[in-house]
Amino acid sequence: MGASVAGEDRWIPSTCGGCYSCCSLLVHRVNGTVVKIEGNPESATNRGRLCARGISGIMTLYNPNRVNVPLKRTNPRKGLDLDPGWVEITWEEALETVAARLKKIRQEDPRKLLLTGTVTTQDEVPFARLFAMAFGTPNGWNSGAGNHCGTAEHLLGAVYHASWSKQPDPDHCRYLLNFGSSVGAGSYYCVTGMAQRIADARLRGMRQVAIDPFLSISAEKADEWIPIRPGTDGAFALAMLHVLLHELGIYDRDYLEHHTNGPYLIGEDGLYLRDEQEQLPLIWDPIDGRAKPFSAPDIKAFALEGEYAVNGSKAKPAFSLLKEHLRPFTPEWAAPITSVPAGTIRRIAGEFGREARVGSTIVLDGKVLPYRPVAVMYFKGAQGHKNALLSCIALELLCEVVGASNVPGALLGMNACSLGYPETGNPKWVPKTDRDGLLVAAHWPTPPAPYPPREVKGAETIDLKGMIPTCPGSSGALPLVMADPERFKVPYKIEMNLHLGSNYVMTFANPEQVAEAFKDVFQVSFSLYLDESTYFSDIVLPAASYLERLSHMADWMASNAPVGEWCYHVRQPVTEPIGERRATCEVLLDLAERVGMRQELHACVNLMLQLKGPFALDPGRPYSWEEIVDRRYKALFGEAHGLEWFKEHGILKWPKKVEEVYWKPFSSARAPIYLEWLKRLGEEVQAMAQKLDLPLDTSAFLPLPEWRPCHPEQETANGHDLTAIYYKVPMQTFSGTYDNPWLDEACSIDRFAYHVAIHAETARRKGIQDGDWIEITSASTGATVRGRAALTEGIHPEVIAIAGCGGHWSKFLTVANREGRGVCFEWLMPVGLGNLDIPSLTQDQCVPVRVARSTSQPQA
Amino acid sequence: MHFYGHTRDVTGGTDFVTELPERSTVRDLLDRAVAHYGEKLRERLLTRSGALEANVQLFVGERQVLSPDEPLRDGLEAVGEVTIFVVSATAGG
Ligand code: SF4
């Protein structure tokens, strides 16, 4: 048997699915068995490197805890620790059961279907979205990333960078101010590629300052670490803006005039003054001494300051209002809030402002461009707070006032502009403008982009996004609305959840409250493991992992490095699926046929994947998953670059153009330094909330940023004297990788990955020693979790830091569920409107806690 | 006329057939559909000022229409199928 098999020794190109960075792989298969995974050196994304998760993917493939056959529950009762009583069933029985449910719901009201996904299914979720769209439901939710990710940050990514997110320019940046993000250090986008590039940037002299409550893996690589109280980054940024504009007078006048709405005239009602004819925002031309539409061809100059009388109304340029607004936010004001000395804030503002080199230029590819080699990065850490949006606006304005936005050296929208593969011109997207001249993203992973916002329409969806269209990602309100739709005037109840790998009970907030929302829902899970969320499943389908499946989207835009080359990858099975595992997208195609929704699915696929002409799917016949992926590649890259070409070559790459990477000088789009539209939208949301009798705090829909505390002072009473935060570690992706034994080993030898970081002096005061078991009690939920203390000087004395999403309890995860495998932070966080930043529906992720040495200390 | 996406709870199905006079606009067609399915459809597809909602994509044949006031017939092109997609950002993040 198997003479040919015995001789097999192949390296197969594919793409990692350990996180959303999509690193290109070379997988070594010998006699049908995967024996090694390496980074593909040809890839411009990861340049041959992988992180620990990528290398250990082999252990996910062969983990004996994987689900290998379809299962159905026998225990009708559902609960966090109630054994579902799994029994094996055939695929046919499973699919017929699921299809029957889907048909019934589609007949009654398709909105009763929910889709839940996560980042490790980041290739499958987009296709499942098309399935959901074709089905007719608007309801979806990502957890494990979505809610602990960046809804406010992504919103401002659209508004300021025409992109889902952003990166510092690794080729030219000279001063990187990092407010708690993991860029270049193991999480975030383009992880391995940016880690190399940021390391290279530091070698060539880029200075990096980390402003972070914890000396994290990212912060420890900085030249300077400034410990800050959680949730006060916005105050720090406001004080820096004060120093720049009021003390140093550093701002980029030319950029503000031509690339922001800084010159737009704001009336006494806080809204734009508009011309009567076309209703365009007005600016003041000081040479002609009159107001003109912002786009008038005869503008001789723009006023940025002063007060003007226009048609009997008084008005000021937006920049002037911003400057006045910033006057009280001095470093002395910010110091007691942030716990950072005023002198430090002033010094950082000065370093940032001077290094921005306002007025300087650089010649790239024969084009003279502004050179602003500074960037401000932030993500979950700075934005995961009750004051999310206003803090993020303040952080964005730092780059905007000095013109460090989408020009060489600056903060870059993550692949905001693509002119396409030279042979086909696809994929193509170029930032656009709206009627008010403001920037509009041309490409968005979950269309439509959040700006311009949809009209406020009340509770159409189960996540409040119909009412609050500024939330661009997963809504922090979903479990709340789902548990009690009537209260939110949602006219239906979720009856079924298509569940793609998201361990939502462990990756959102208080598991008991989340479980309450899902316990009465018929749940169909496409799962690798029987994790905590599958305790709520009715059917579990054995999903193929990323090493066993073909993807249509192994190259999410976020995966491409911001500079260098475009690089599109293949993700193909490197081995036959083990047991009865099947790829989720193939199963969805099967279900679409059984439900009778092929016409709709093909129409949605054609639209969203831009399959046109000869590549469009015909509603008259079914297609295999391979055929669809082949058509997508050919539609993008031409007939010669179909799936077979990609399977063989692995990647297609070509150089990025200067006008793609540094697109802002080539665009007439303006960024808002005064968010007039947000003020208007807030008034609409407020009116709708009143109409529906919902207690929504809409006070954060403001045109200019301010700072507010996350928690009222009374929450710190009763000895809740510390703040718990959580952060990402590069060895794990949310909760989904904790059962991987190699990663378990890596985390076990890391000092903090499974332990709770606490300041040595704080610990001493509380009688806690290194390695002691401690109990952490939340002021918000009252819950207590246990973990082991890791004493360090590298943390703010008022803070404890918990890594990742450990603390598993599923009896089916025999690696992850052992004692001492991290702490489940979610028990500390409440589900509730009071814990949300309403404009972005972001959860607050810092919790007042009480910490004490545990009375029971297990023997070592 | 075909409806795809977040309209099914209103339309109950995908296809709607009607006849309109020469020189009708897209708005005329939408009015006809609203008369059939109810005001909820208008709310789903249009803003209060009558523009297409940001998440609605409308095609007359292959031609994407950005304003409902555009004519259904563009020059000599015959009016074929009108397709409306209501896109929803399900499961973002
Ligand atoms: S960074 Fe993400 S995609 Fe890259 S190797 Fe690590 S887990 Fe895989």
Short mmCIF file of C-alpha atoms in Angstrom, two decimals, chain A residues 130 133 445-447 553 603-611, chain B residues 57 85 87-88:
data_model
loop_
_atom_site.label_atom_id
_atom_site.label_comp_id
_atom_site.label_asym_id
_atom_site.label_seq_id
_atom_site.Cartn_x
_atom_site.Cartn_y
_atom_site.Cartn_z
CA LEU A 130 -23.52 37.09 2.63
CA MET A 133 -27.84 39.02 3.95
CA PRO A 445 -15.01 45.24 5.49
CA THR A 446 -18.57 45.35 6.84
CA PRO A 447 -20.35 47.74 4.47
CA MET A 553 -10.56 35.94 1.62
CA ALA A 603 -27.03 37.86 -6.12
CA CYS A 604 -25.44 38.91 -2.83
CA VAL A 605 -22.19 37.10 -3.63
CA ASN A 606 -22.01 38.74 -7.07
CA LEU A 607 -22.57 42.19 -5.58
CA MET A 608 -20.27 42.00 -2.58
CA LEU A 609 -17.45 39.99 -4.17
CA GLN A 610 -17.82 41.98 -7.37
CA LEU A 611 -18.23 38.94 -9.56
CA GLN B 57 -27.62 49.82 -3.54
CA PHE B 85 -29.82 45.37 -2.13
CA VAL B 87 -26.78 45.76 2.93
CA SER B 88 -26.37 45.26 6.64
#
